[in-house]
Amino acid sequence: MSALNDMKTEIKSITPDVLNEAKNIIFDGGVVAIPTETVYGLGGNAFDDEATKRIFEVKGRPNDNPLIAHVHKDYDLLKIIDYDPPYAKKLRQAFLPGPLTLVYPSTGKVSPYVSCGLHTLAVRIPSHEGAQAFLKAVDIPVVAPSANISKHVSPTSAQHVYDDFHGKIPLILDGGVCEGGIESTVCDVTGDVPVILRPGLITREMIAAVVGDCLEYVPNFASGEKVKSPGVLYKHYSPRCQTTLFTDIVAAKQACQTSILENKRVAVLCESKWIEQFQDENVKILNLGATEEEMASKLYDLLREAEKICDVLVTIEPDKKDGVMVGVLNRLRKACTSVDVPHK
Ligand code: TXA
Ligand code: MG
């Protein structure tokens, strides 16, 4: 296999021949980028230690942040999990295939590098047609973190993946723009009730409506307890420009003016209703839209656009805080964390 950085990276539409090519790469221990309905993933054979290690290496991912195993909709989960609680079955019936990842008790079923020493395995059955076709073709669990360089903004198009990984991976399966736009909800099903570890498009309310109850995990960093979802420890989703999140519109306008006076290129990322407040030829507008689904689907593309067009990005926290916005706000707040420390 070629050394990192000197590989030819091809973006290809998903055809039977290309699926065969992807399958060969996977069984050869390589990495293929795949589309899903949430974001693109960087896929590798979950049974293969070297392939799994390679994913961490290519992404620059900390080696204590576990990966999600992706399977097709007819895959027998009992091959990779130890216990399937009845309420998890209900959740699968209600939401899968779809943007919900379930964390099951599981030991020794896939490469030990996948779960970084935890006795659990995160499993996801994506609904994207291209993802299903790929997973059917390989018919093994494929670990796939979001296909971005660690800490950078997650990718919602094949071009985003290319921008981060050209020269480092051989193949990107082009499945168009991801409709969902933010990563799957990660939900722990190892206890008596489901616990959301990472919010997403399947909301706490939706899960509670199916199984009666659903908790939301809040890491207690101060207590020194072992964090349940190590991903929450890291800075994430960050564009390569100075980014600040404002809740006060007057302060946001002031920040724009200050940066313009310093001859910085300024952009504002906000929901549509605030746009008219920033009519200034020196300010570029990145319109998040109006509904929560629209904001989720546009967020990462706009954060990637921001780093191309501005030095300073002023963002304004949307008014809505519940439902899908819990996930959108989680990403937006992390994107605006300028230092590498936890942000709830
Ligand atoms: O939508 C998605 O989930 C995308 C697409 C590609 O499927 N994948 C994705 O993977 O977002 P990644 O690696 O970027 O995020 C996985 C998250 C991390 O926060 C990680 O800590 C958590 O899932 N996770 C994985 N395995 C876990 C486990 N066994 N226990 C707790 N958290 C786990
Ligand atoms: Mg990620």
mmCIF file of C-alpha atoms and ligand atoms in Angstrom:
data_model
loop_
_atom_site.group_PDB
_atom_site.id
_atom_site.type_symbol
_atom_site.label_atom_id
_atom_site.label_comp_id
_atom_site.label_asym_id
_atom_site.label_seq_id
_atom_site.Cartn_x
_atom_site.Cartn_y
_atom_site.Cartn_z
ATOM 1 C CA MET A 1 0.000 0.000 0.000
ATOM 2 C CA SER A 2 1.266 3.520 -0.810
ATOM 3 C CA ALA A 3 2.717 5.654 1.911
ATOM 4 C CA LEU A 4 0.507 8.355 3.419
ATOM 5 C CA ASN A 5 0.217 11.548 1.359
ATOM 6 C CA ASP A 6 1.256 10.289 -2.084
ATOM 7 C CA MET A 7 -1.828 8.371 -3.123
ATOM 8 C CA LYS A 8 -4.061 9.282 -6.034
ATOM 9 C CA THR A 9 -7.499 10.030 -4.621
ATOM 10 C CA GLU A 10 -10.465 9.432 -6.908
ATOM 11 C CA ILE A 11 -14.073 10.535 -6.443
ATOM 12 C CA LYS A 12 -16.378 8.016 -8.131
ATOM 13 C CA SER A 13 -20.128 7.592 -8.531
ATOM 14 C CA ILE A 14 -21.491 4.416 -7.002
ATOM 15 C CA THR A 15 -21.808 1.688 -9.667
ATOM 16 C CA PRO A 16 -21.434 -2.099 -9.339
ATOM 17 C CA ASP A 17 -17.847 -1.881 -10.651
ATOM 18 C CA VAL A 18 -16.929 0.863 -8.218
ATOM 19 C CA LEU A 19 -18.496 -1.074 -5.338
ATOM 20 C CA ASN A 20 -16.327 -3.998 -6.297
ATOM 21 C CA GLU A 21 -13.272 -1.758 -6.303
ATOM 22 C CA ALA A 22 -14.255 -0.410 -2.861
ATOM 23 C CA LYS A 23 -14.734 -3.939 -1.565
ATOM 24 C CA ASN A 24 -11.254 -4.948 -2.739
ATOM 25 C CA ILE A 25 -9.697 -1.943 -1.005
ATOM 26 C CA ILE A 26 -11.543 -2.765 2.245
ATOM 27 C CA PHE A 27 -10.500 -6.434 2.202
ATOM 28 C CA ASP A 28 -6.969 -5.337 1.414
ATOM 29 C CA GLY A 29 -6.902 -3.370 4.686
ATOM 30 C CA GLY A 30 -7.427 0.022 3.046
ATOM 31 C CA VAL A 31 -9.732 2.960 3.728
ATOM 32 C CA VAL A 32 -12.643 4.164 1.546
ATOM 33 C CA ALA A 33 -14.743 7.282 2.127
ATOM 34 C CA ILE A 34 -18.477 6.572 2.035
ATOM 35 C CA PRO A 35 -21.593 8.746 1.985
ATOM 36 C CA THR A 36 -24.251 8.447 4.681
ATOM 37 C CA GLU A 37 -27.440 10.409 5.342
ATOM 38 C CA THR A 38 -25.646 12.371 8.101
ATOM 39 C CA VAL A 39 -22.035 13.055 7.033
ATOM 40 C CA TYR A 40 -19.395 11.201 4.989
ATOM 41 C CA GLY A 41 -17.431 8.501 6.806
ATOM 42 C CA LEU A 42 -13.927 7.090 6.476
ATOM 43 C CA GLY A 43 -14.564 3.348 6.253
ATOM 44 C CA GLY A 44 -12.375 0.362 7.104
ATOM 45 C CA ASN A 45 -12.766 -3.341 7.997
ATOM 46 C CA ALA A 46 -13.851 -3.532 11.666
ATOM 47 C CA PHE A 47 -12.263 -6.979 12.035
ATOM 48 C CA ASP A 48 -8.869 -5.771 10.798
ATOM 49 C CA ASP A 49 -6.505 -4.286 13.410
ATOM 50 C CA GLU A 50 -4.273 -2.625 10.834
ATOM 51 C CA ALA A 51 -7.187 -1.076 8.917
ATOM 52 C CA THR A 52 -8.643 0.265 12.163
ATOM 53 C CA LYS A 53 -5.309 1.710 13.268
ATOM 54 C CA ARG A 54 -4.896 3.255 9.832
ATOM 55 C CA ILE A 55 -8.153 5.180 10.226
ATOM 56 C CA PHE A 56 -6.913 6.748 13.470
ATOM 57 C CA GLU A 57 -3.634 7.562 11.761
ATOM 58 C CA VAL A 58 -5.128 9.094 8.588
ATOM 59 C CA LYS A 59 -7.546 11.237 10.609
ATOM 60 C CA GLY A 60 -5.066 12.197 13.305
ATOM 61 C CA ARG A 61 -7.667 10.973 15.791
ATOM 62 C CA PRO A 62 -6.815 10.549 19.495
ATOM 63 C CA ASN A 63 -6.569 6.827 20.215
ATOM 64 C CA ASP A 64 -9.031 6.904 23.115
ATOM 65 C CA ASN A 65 -11.984 7.989 20.962
ATOM 66 C CA PRO A 66 -13.862 4.854 19.802
ATOM 67 C CA LEU A 67 -15.312 4.223 16.350
ATOM 68 C CA ILE A 68 -18.814 3.301 15.175
ATOM 69 C CA ALA A 69 -19.299 -0.003 13.314
ATOM 70 C CA HIS A 70 -21.643 0.394 10.315
ATOM 71 C CA VAL A 71 -23.658 -2.563 8.998
ATOM 72 C CA HIS A 72 -26.321 -3.105 6.327
ATOM 73 C CA LYS A 73 -29.940 -3.491 7.350
ATOM 74 C CA ASP A 74 -30.023 -7.309 7.135
ATOM 75 C CA TYR A 75 -26.785 -7.878 9.034
ATOM 76 C CA ASP A 76 -27.151 -10.139 12.083
ATOM 77 C CA LEU A 77 -26.246 -7.840 14.975
ATOM 78 C CA LEU A 78 -25.752 -10.776 17.321
ATOM 79 C CA LYS A 79 -22.515 -11.486 15.453
ATOM 80 C CA ILE A 80 -21.019 -8.336 16.960
ATOM 81 C CA ILE A 81 -22.920 -7.545 20.185
ATOM 82 C CA ASP A 82 -23.278 -9.480 23.450
ATOM 83 C CA TYR A 83 -26.793 -8.455 24.443
ATOM 84 C CA ASP A 84 -29.742 -6.852 22.644
ATOM 85 C CA PRO A 85 -32.133 -5.355 25.215
ATOM 86 C CA PRO A 86 -35.841 -5.407 24.217
ATOM 87 C CA TYR A 87 -36.063 -1.600 24.236
ATOM 88 C CA ALA A 88 -33.152 -1.418 21.771
ATOM 89 C CA LYS A 89 -35.144 -3.620 19.389
ATOM 90 C CA LYS A 90 -38.007 -1.143 19.623
ATOM 91 C CA LEU A 91 -35.648 1.702 18.811
ATOM 92 C CA ARG A 92 -34.315 -0.156 15.786
ATOM 93 C CA GLN A 93 -37.837 -0.804 14.535
ATOM 94 C CA ALA A 94 -38.767 2.841 14.955
ATOM 95 C CA PHE A 95 -35.671 4.586 13.600
ATOM 96 C CA LEU A 96 -33.376 2.274 11.659
ATOM 97 C CA PRO A 97 -32.011 2.373 9.082
ATOM 98 C CA GLY A 98 -31.422 6.006 9.997
ATOM 99 C CA PRO A 99 -29.320 8.529 11.918
ATOM 100 C CA LEU A 100 -29.247 6.715 15.269
ATOM 101 C CA THR A 101 -26.202 4.858 16.644
ATOM 102 C CA LEU A 102 -26.760 2.396 19.487
ATOM 103 C CA VAL A 103 -24.000 1.512 21.963
ATOM 104 C CA TYR A 104 -24.344 -2.160 23.015
ATOM 105 C CA PRO A 105 -22.473 -4.388 25.464
ATOM 106 C CA SER A 106 -19.822 -6.129 23.334
ATOM 107 C CA THR A 107 -16.433 -7.630 24.015
ATOM 108 C CA GLY A 108 -13.960 -9.220 21.643
ATOM 109 C CA LYS A 109 -16.185 -9.323 18.547
ATOM 110 C CA VAL A 110 -14.331 -6.808 16.358
ATOM 111 C CA SER A 111 -10.801 -5.398 16.419
ATOM 112 C CA PRO A 112 -9.887 -4.239 19.956
ATOM 113 C CA TYR A 113 -8.838 -0.907 18.434
ATOM 114 C CA VAL A 114 -12.443 -0.077 17.464
ATOM 115 C CA SER A 115 -13.749 0.590 20.980
ATOM 116 C CA CYS A 116 -10.424 1.658 22.515
ATOM 117 C CA GLY A 117 -10.688 -0.805 25.394
ATOM 118 C CA LEU A 118 -14.355 -0.178 26.286
ATOM 119 C CA HIS A 119 -16.627 -3.249 26.721
ATOM 120 C CA THR A 120 -19.157 -1.743 24.352
ATOM 121 C CA LEU A 121 -19.601 -1.329 20.606
ATOM 122 C CA ALA A 122 -21.366 1.519 18.836
ATOM 123 C CA VAL A 123 -23.402 0.196 15.888
ATOM 124 C CA ARG A 124 -25.076 2.183 13.146
ATOM 125 C CA ILE A 125 -27.318 1.152 10.235
ATOM 126 C CA PRO A 126 -27.291 4.135 7.866
ATOM 127 C CA SER A 127 -30.274 4.733 5.566
ATOM 128 C CA HIS A 128 -28.325 6.294 2.672
ATOM 129 C CA GLU A 129 -28.802 4.121 -0.409
ATOM 130 C CA GLY A 130 -25.111 4.322 -1.369
ATOM 131 C CA ALA A 131 -24.032 3.378 2.157
ATOM 132 C CA GLN A 132 -26.397 0.401 2.169
ATOM 133 C CA ALA A 133 -25.147 -0.747 -1.249
ATOM 134 C CA PHE A 134 -21.536 -0.527 -0.061
ATOM 135 C CA LEU A 135 -22.252 -2.311 3.246
ATOM 136 C CA LYS A 136 -24.177 -5.060 1.409
ATOM 137 C CA ALA A 137 -21.269 -5.488 -1.006
ATOM 138 C CA VAL A 138 -18.707 -5.971 1.775
ATOM 139 C CA ASP A 139 -21.105 -7.733 4.180
ATOM 140 C CA ILE A 140 -18.900 -7.065 7.222
ATOM 141 C CA PRO A 141 -19.043 -4.293 9.852
ATOM 142 C CA VAL A 142 -17.222 -1.201 8.625
ATOM 143 C CA VAL A 143 -15.880 1.288 11.128
ATOM 144 C CA ALA A 144 -16.387 4.815 9.862
ATOM 145 C CA PRO A 145 -15.666 8.019 11.750
ATOM 146 C CA SER A 146 -16.666 11.250 10.073
ATOM 147 C CA ALA A 147 -14.325 11.763 7.117
ATOM 148 C CA ASN A 148 -12.628 14.923 8.332
ATOM 149 C CA ILE A 149 -9.161 15.550 9.702
ATOM 150 C CA SER A 150 -9.554 15.292 13.489
ATOM 151 C CA LYS A 151 -11.044 18.495 14.983
ATOM 152 C CA HIS A 152 -11.913 19.933 11.563
ATOM 153 C CA VAL A 153 -15.470 20.474 10.317
ATOM 154 C CA SER A 154 -17.306 17.237 9.376
ATOM 155 C CA PRO A 155 -17.858 16.604 5.637
ATOM 156 C CA THR A 156 -21.251 16.667 3.923
ATOM 157 C CA SER A 157 -20.027 16.260 0.327
ATOM 158 C CA ALA A 158 -17.450 14.202 -1.565
ATOM 159 C CA GLN A 159 -15.549 17.433 -2.253
ATOM 160 C CA HIS A 160 -15.282 18.158 1.501
ATOM 161 C CA VAL A 161 -13.697 14.728 1.977
ATOM 162 C CA TYR A 162 -11.329 15.357 -0.931
ATOM 163 C CA ASP A 163 -10.306 18.706 0.573
ATOM 164 C CA ASP A 164 -9.201 16.960 3.803
ATOM 165 C CA PHE A 165 -7.816 13.664 2.474
ATOM 166 C CA HIS A 166 -6.577 13.967 -1.102
ATOM 167 C CA GLY A 167 -3.310 12.096 -1.373
ATOM 168 C CA LYS A 168 -4.118 10.049 1.728
ATOM 169 C CA ILE A 169 -6.959 7.721 0.648
ATOM 170 C CA PRO A 170 -7.566 6.009 -2.703
ATOM 171 C CA LEU A 171 -11.335 6.292 -3.168
ATOM 172 C CA ILE A 172 -14.280 8.488 -2.244
ATOM 173 C CA LEU A 173 -17.710 7.060 -3.092
ATOM 174 C CA ASP A 174 -19.801 10.009 -4.243
ATOM 175 C CA GLY A 175 -23.321 9.789 -2.878
ATOM 176 C CA GLY A 176 -24.179 13.478 -3.294
ATOM 177 C CA VAL A 177 -24.750 15.990 -0.525
ATOM 178 C CA CYS A 178 -25.697 14.471 2.859
ATOM 179 C CA GLU A 179 -29.251 15.511 3.653
ATOM 180 C CA GLY A 180 -29.123 15.243 7.447
ATOM 181 C CA GLY A 181 -25.988 17.308 7.855
ATOM 182 C CA ILE A 182 -25.011 16.523 11.460
ATOM 183 C CA GLU A 183 -23.745 13.194 12.801
ATOM 184 C CA SER A 184 -26.032 10.482 14.131
ATOM 185 C CA THR A 185 -27.485 10.570 17.612
ATOM 186 C CA VAL A 186 -25.317 8.265 19.763
ATOM 187 C CA CYS A 187 -27.445 6.443 22.352
ATOM 188 C CA ASP A 188 -26.170 4.054 25.022
ATOM 189 C CA VAL A 189 -28.406 0.984 25.414
ATOM 190 C CA THR A 190 -26.290 -0.863 27.975
ATOM 191 C CA GLY A 191 -28.459 0.162 30.956
ATOM 192 C CA ASP A 192 -32.144 0.067 31.914
ATOM 193 C CA VAL A 193 -33.012 3.177 29.921
ATOM 194 C CA PRO A 194 -31.455 4.716 26.802
ATOM 195 C CA VAL A 195 -28.959 7.515 27.420
ATOM 196 C CA ILE A 196 -28.038 9.979 24.679
ATOM 197 C CA LEU A 197 -24.267 10.465 24.520
ATOM 198 C CA ARG A 198 -24.294 12.716 21.452
ATOM 199 C CA PRO A 199 -27.427 14.596 20.326
ATOM 200 C CA GLY A 200 -28.514 14.446 16.687
ATOM 201 C CA LEU A 201 -31.451 14.235 14.320
ATOM 202 C CA ILE A 202 -33.208 11.519 16.355
ATOM 203 C CA THR A 203 -34.091 13.552 19.419
ATOM 204 C CA ARG A 204 -34.522 12.678 23.071
ATOM 205 C CA GLU A 205 -38.251 13.355 22.718
ATOM 206 C CA MET A 206 -38.510 10.951 19.746
ATOM 207 C CA ILE A 207 -36.707 8.180 21.649
ATOM 208 C CA ALA A 208 -38.764 8.710 24.825
ATOM 209 C CA ALA A 209 -41.970 8.552 22.752
ATOM 210 C CA VAL A 210 -41.024 5.020 21.643
ATOM 211 C CA VAL A 211 -39.600 3.498 24.842
ATOM 212 C CA GLY A 212 -41.071 5.689 27.584
ATOM 213 C CA ASP A 213 -37.888 7.296 28.865
ATOM 214 C CA CYS A 214 -34.601 8.685 27.635
ATOM 215 C CA LEU A 215 -31.804 10.404 29.548
ATOM 216 C CA GLU A 216 -29.161 12.765 28.283
ATOM 217 C CA TYR A 217 -25.607 12.163 29.423
ATOM 218 C CA VAL A 218 -23.925 15.206 30.923
ATOM 219 C CA PRO A 219 -20.227 14.572 31.509
ATOM 220 C CA ASN A 220 -18.961 15.724 34.874
ATOM 221 C CA PHE A 221 -15.435 16.816 33.977
ATOM 222 C CA ALA A 222 -14.738 18.200 37.445
ATOM 223 C CA SER A 223 -15.380 14.886 39.228
ATOM 224 C CA GLY A 224 -12.582 13.101 37.363
ATOM 225 C CA GLU A 225 -15.001 10.245 36.427
ATOM 226 C CA LYS A 226 -14.240 8.323 33.229
ATOM 227 C CA VAL A 227 -16.182 10.045 30.451
ATOM 228 C CA LYS A 228 -18.729 7.730 28.768
ATOM 229 C CA SER A 229 -18.364 9.103 25.275
ATOM 230 C CA PRO A 230 -14.725 10.123 24.832
ATOM 231 C CA GLY A 231 -15.614 12.162 21.737
ATOM 232 C CA VAL A 232 -17.084 14.845 23.992
ATOM 233 C CA LEU A 233 -13.618 15.599 25.374
ATOM 234 C CA TYR A 234 -12.246 17.009 22.188
ATOM 235 C CA LYS A 235 -12.474 20.208 20.271
ATOM 236 C CA HIS A 236 -14.489 19.477 17.138
ATOM 237 C CA TYR A 237 -16.109 20.746 14.005
ATOM 238 C CA SER A 238 -13.845 23.788 13.875
ATOM 239 C CA PRO A 239 -13.317 25.954 10.804
ATOM 240 C CA ARG A 240 -9.826 27.352 10.251
ATOM 241 C CA CYS A 241 -10.725 30.928 11.046
ATOM 242 C CA GLN A 242 -11.324 32.828 14.286
ATOM 243 C CA THR A 243 -14.864 31.923 15.334
ATOM 244 C CA THR A 244 -16.968 33.377 18.130
ATOM 245 C CA LEU A 245 -20.528 32.548 19.107
ATOM 246 C CA PHE A 246 -22.744 35.397 20.295
ATOM 247 C CA THR A 247 -26.103 35.311 21.994
ATOM 248 C CA ASP A 248 -26.431 39.105 21.922
ATOM 249 C CA ILE A 249 -27.024 40.671 18.508
ATOM 250 C CA VAL A 250 -25.633 44.094 19.548
ATOM 251 C CA ALA A 251 -22.372 42.506 20.713
ATOM 252 C CA ALA A 252 -22.199 40.528 17.439
ATOM 253 C CA LYS A 253 -22.550 43.729 15.370
ATOM 254 C CA GLN A 254 -19.902 45.415 17.488
ATOM 255 C CA ALA A 255 -17.526 42.476 16.950
ATOM 256 C CA CYS A 256 -18.013 42.800 13.164
ATOM 257 C CA GLN A 257 -17.193 46.513 13.236
ATOM 258 C CA THR A 258 -14.094 45.994 15.383
ATOM 259 C CA SER A 259 -12.737 43.349 12.993
ATOM 260 C CA ILE A 260 -13.511 45.444 9.899
ATOM 261 C CA LEU A 261 -11.518 48.321 11.424
ATOM 262 C CA GLU A 262 -8.639 45.873 11.879
ATOM 263 C CA ASN A 263 -8.847 45.136 8.122
ATOM 264 C CA LYS A 264 -9.965 41.576 8.717
ATOM 265 C CA ARG A 265 -12.279 39.744 6.314
ATOM 266 C CA VAL A 266 -15.512 39.251 8.256
ATOM 267 C CA ALA A 267 -18.423 36.837 7.802
ATOM 268 C CA VAL A 268 -21.587 36.311 9.834
ATOM 269 C CA LEU A 269 -23.257 32.931 10.224
ATOM 270 C CA CYS A 270 -26.817 33.230 11.497
ATOM 271 C CA GLU A 271 -30.396 32.148 11.005
ATOM 272 C CA SER A 272 -32.264 34.035 8.260
ATOM 273 C CA LYS A 273 -34.148 36.345 10.572
ATOM 274 C CA TRP A 274 -30.988 38.228 11.631
ATOM 275 C CA ILE A 275 -29.581 38.771 8.161
ATOM 276 C CA GLU A 276 -30.962 42.254 7.579
ATOM 277 C CA GLN A 277 -29.140 43.413 10.728
ATOM 278 C CA PHE A 278 -25.801 42.830 8.980
ATOM 279 C CA GLN A 279 -26.251 44.638 5.681
ATOM 280 C CA ASP A 280 -22.731 45.968 5.207
ATOM 281 C CA GLU A 281 -20.559 45.601 2.115
ATOM 282 C CA ASN A 282 -17.690 44.507 4.370
ATOM 283 C CA VAL A 283 -19.616 41.621 5.898
ATOM 284 C CA LYS A 284 -20.292 38.367 4.059
ATOM 285 C CA ILE A 285 -23.470 36.582 5.083
ATOM 286 C CA LEU A 286 -23.726 32.824 5.580
ATOM 287 C CA ASN A 287 -27.428 32.072 5.904
ATOM 288 C CA LEU A 288 -28.223 29.071 8.117
ATOM 289 C CA GLY A 289 -31.876 29.176 7.096
ATOM 290 C CA ALA A 290 -35.004 29.107 9.200
ATOM 291 C CA THR A 291 -36.001 25.575 10.232
ATOM 292 C CA GLU A 292 -33.987 23.272 12.486
ATOM 293 C CA GLU A 293 -33.627 20.651 9.726
ATOM 294 C CA GLU A 294 -32.357 23.313 7.318
ATOM 295 C CA MET A 295 -29.834 24.583 9.877
ATOM 296 C CA ALA A 296 -28.577 21.036 10.530
ATOM 297 C CA SER A 297 -28.147 20.322 6.830
ATOM 298 C CA LYS A 298 -26.346 23.605 6.025
ATOM 299 C CA LEU A 299 -24.154 24.041 9.109
ATOM 300 C CA TYR A 300 -20.977 22.172 8.081
ATOM 301 C CA ASP A 301 -20.998 23.364 4.484
ATOM 302 C CA LEU A 302 -21.230 26.960 5.707
ATOM 303 C CA LEU A 303 -18.472 26.484 8.314
ATOM 304 C CA ARG A 304 -16.230 25.128 5.539
ATOM 305 C CA GLU A 305 -17.222 28.046 3.309
ATOM 306 C CA ALA A 306 -16.378 30.460 6.151
ATOM 307 C CA GLU A 307 -12.770 29.349 6.408
ATOM 308 C CA LYS A 308 -12.328 30.094 2.705
ATOM 309 C CA ILE A 309 -13.827 33.574 2.692
ATOM 310 C CA CYS A 310 -13.066 35.176 6.062
ATOM 311 C CA ASP A 311 -10.534 35.644 8.854
ATOM 312 C CA VAL A 312 -13.168 36.283 11.499
ATOM 313 C CA LEU A 313 -16.475 34.435 11.718
ATOM 314 C CA VAL A 314 -19.186 35.913 13.909
ATOM 315 C CA THR A 315 -21.931 33.391 14.681
ATOM 316 C CA ILE A 316 -25.214 33.993 16.441
ATOM 317 C CA GLU A 317 -26.848 31.336 18.552
ATOM 318 C CA PRO A 318 -30.267 30.441 17.084
ATOM 319 C CA ASP A 319 -33.277 31.087 19.330
ATOM 320 C CA LYS A 320 -34.697 27.589 19.278
ATOM 321 C CA LYS A 321 -33.001 25.302 21.801
ATOM 322 C CA ASP A 322 -34.947 22.023 21.792
ATOM 323 C CA GLY A 323 -35.543 19.091 19.426
ATOM 324 C CA VAL A 324 -33.005 18.839 16.593
ATOM 325 C CA MET A 325 -31.531 22.178 17.702
ATOM 326 C CA VAL A 326 -29.950 20.422 20.707
ATOM 327 C CA GLY A 327 -27.672 18.673 18.185
ATOM 328 C CA VAL A 328 -27.119 21.760 16.018
ATOM 329 C CA LEU A 329 -26.215 23.888 19.071
ATOM 330 C CA ASN A 330 -23.889 21.178 20.371
ATOM 331 C CA ARG A 331 -21.925 21.344 17.084
ATOM 332 C CA LEU A 332 -22.048 25.127 16.795
ATOM 333 C CA ARG A 333 -20.793 25.619 20.356
ATOM 334 C CA LYS A 334 -17.926 23.194 19.809
ATOM 335 C CA ALA A 335 -17.034 24.790 16.482
ATOM 336 C CA CYS A 336 -16.697 28.083 18.332
ATOM 337 C CA THR A 337 -14.491 26.735 21.092
ATOM 338 C CA SER A 338 -11.168 28.342 20.331
ATOM 339 C CA VAL A 339 -9.179 26.206 22.737
ATOM 340 C CA ASP A 340 -8.884 22.454 23.082
ATOM 341 C CA VAL A 341 -11.019 22.026 26.214
ATOM 342 C CA PRO A 342 -14.359 20.361 26.890
ATOM 343 C CA HIS A 343 -17.487 22.306 25.959
ATOM 344 C CA LYS A 344 -20.801 20.865 27.044
HETATM 345 O O1 TXA B 1 -23.335 10.007 11.651
HETATM 346 C C1 TXA B 1 -22.352 9.457 12.138
HETATM 347 O O2 TXA B 1 -22.387 8.861 13.245
HETATM 348 C C2 TXA B 1 -21.041 9.484 11.346
HETATM 349 C C3 TXA B 1 -21.255 8.758 10.032
HETATM 350 C C4 TXA B 1 -20.008 8.649 9.203
HETATM 351 O O3 TXA B 1 -21.829 7.504 10.279
HETATM 352 N N1 TXA B 1 -19.947 8.952 12.106
HETATM 353 C C5 TXA B 1 -19.402 9.625 13.149
HETATM 354 O O4 TXA B 1 -18.308 8.983 13.717
HETATM 355 O O5 TXA B 1 -19.811 10.688 13.546
HETATM 356 P P1 TXA B 1 -17.298 9.733 14.715
HETATM 357 O O6 TXA B 1 -16.207 8.753 14.907
HETATM 358 O O7 TXA B 1 -16.931 11.036 14.153
HETATM 359 O O8 TXA B 1 -18.073 9.881 16.049
HETATM 360 C C6 TXA B 1 -18.373 8.744 16.843
HETATM 361 C C7 TXA B 1 -18.861 9.154 18.193
HETATM 362 C C8 TXA B 1 -17.752 9.735 19.052
HETATM 363 O O9 TXA B 1 -18.268 10.798 19.844
HETATM 364 C C9 TXA B 1 -17.360 8.537 19.915
HETATM 365 O O10 TXA B 1 -16.788 8.918 21.161
HETATM 366 C C10 TXA B 1 -18.706 7.851 20.099
HETATM 367 O O11 TXA B 1 -19.365 8.000 18.856
HETATM 368 N N2 TXA B 1 -18.546 6.403 20.351
HETATM 369 C C11 TXA B 1 -18.119 5.441 19.497
HETATM 370 N N3 TXA B 1 -18.064 4.235 20.098
HETATM 371 C C12 TXA B 1 -18.481 4.434 21.362
HETATM 372 C C13 TXA B 1 -18.642 3.573 22.483
HETATM 373 N N4 TXA B 1 -18.370 2.272 22.420
HETATM 374 N N5 TXA B 1 -19.100 4.128 23.641
HETATM 375 C C14 TXA B 1 -19.380 5.447 23.708
HETATM 376 N N6 TXA B 1 -19.234 6.319 22.690
HETATM 377 C C15 TXA B 1 -18.792 5.820 21.527
HETATM 378 MG MG MG B 2 -16.417 13.097 14.024
#
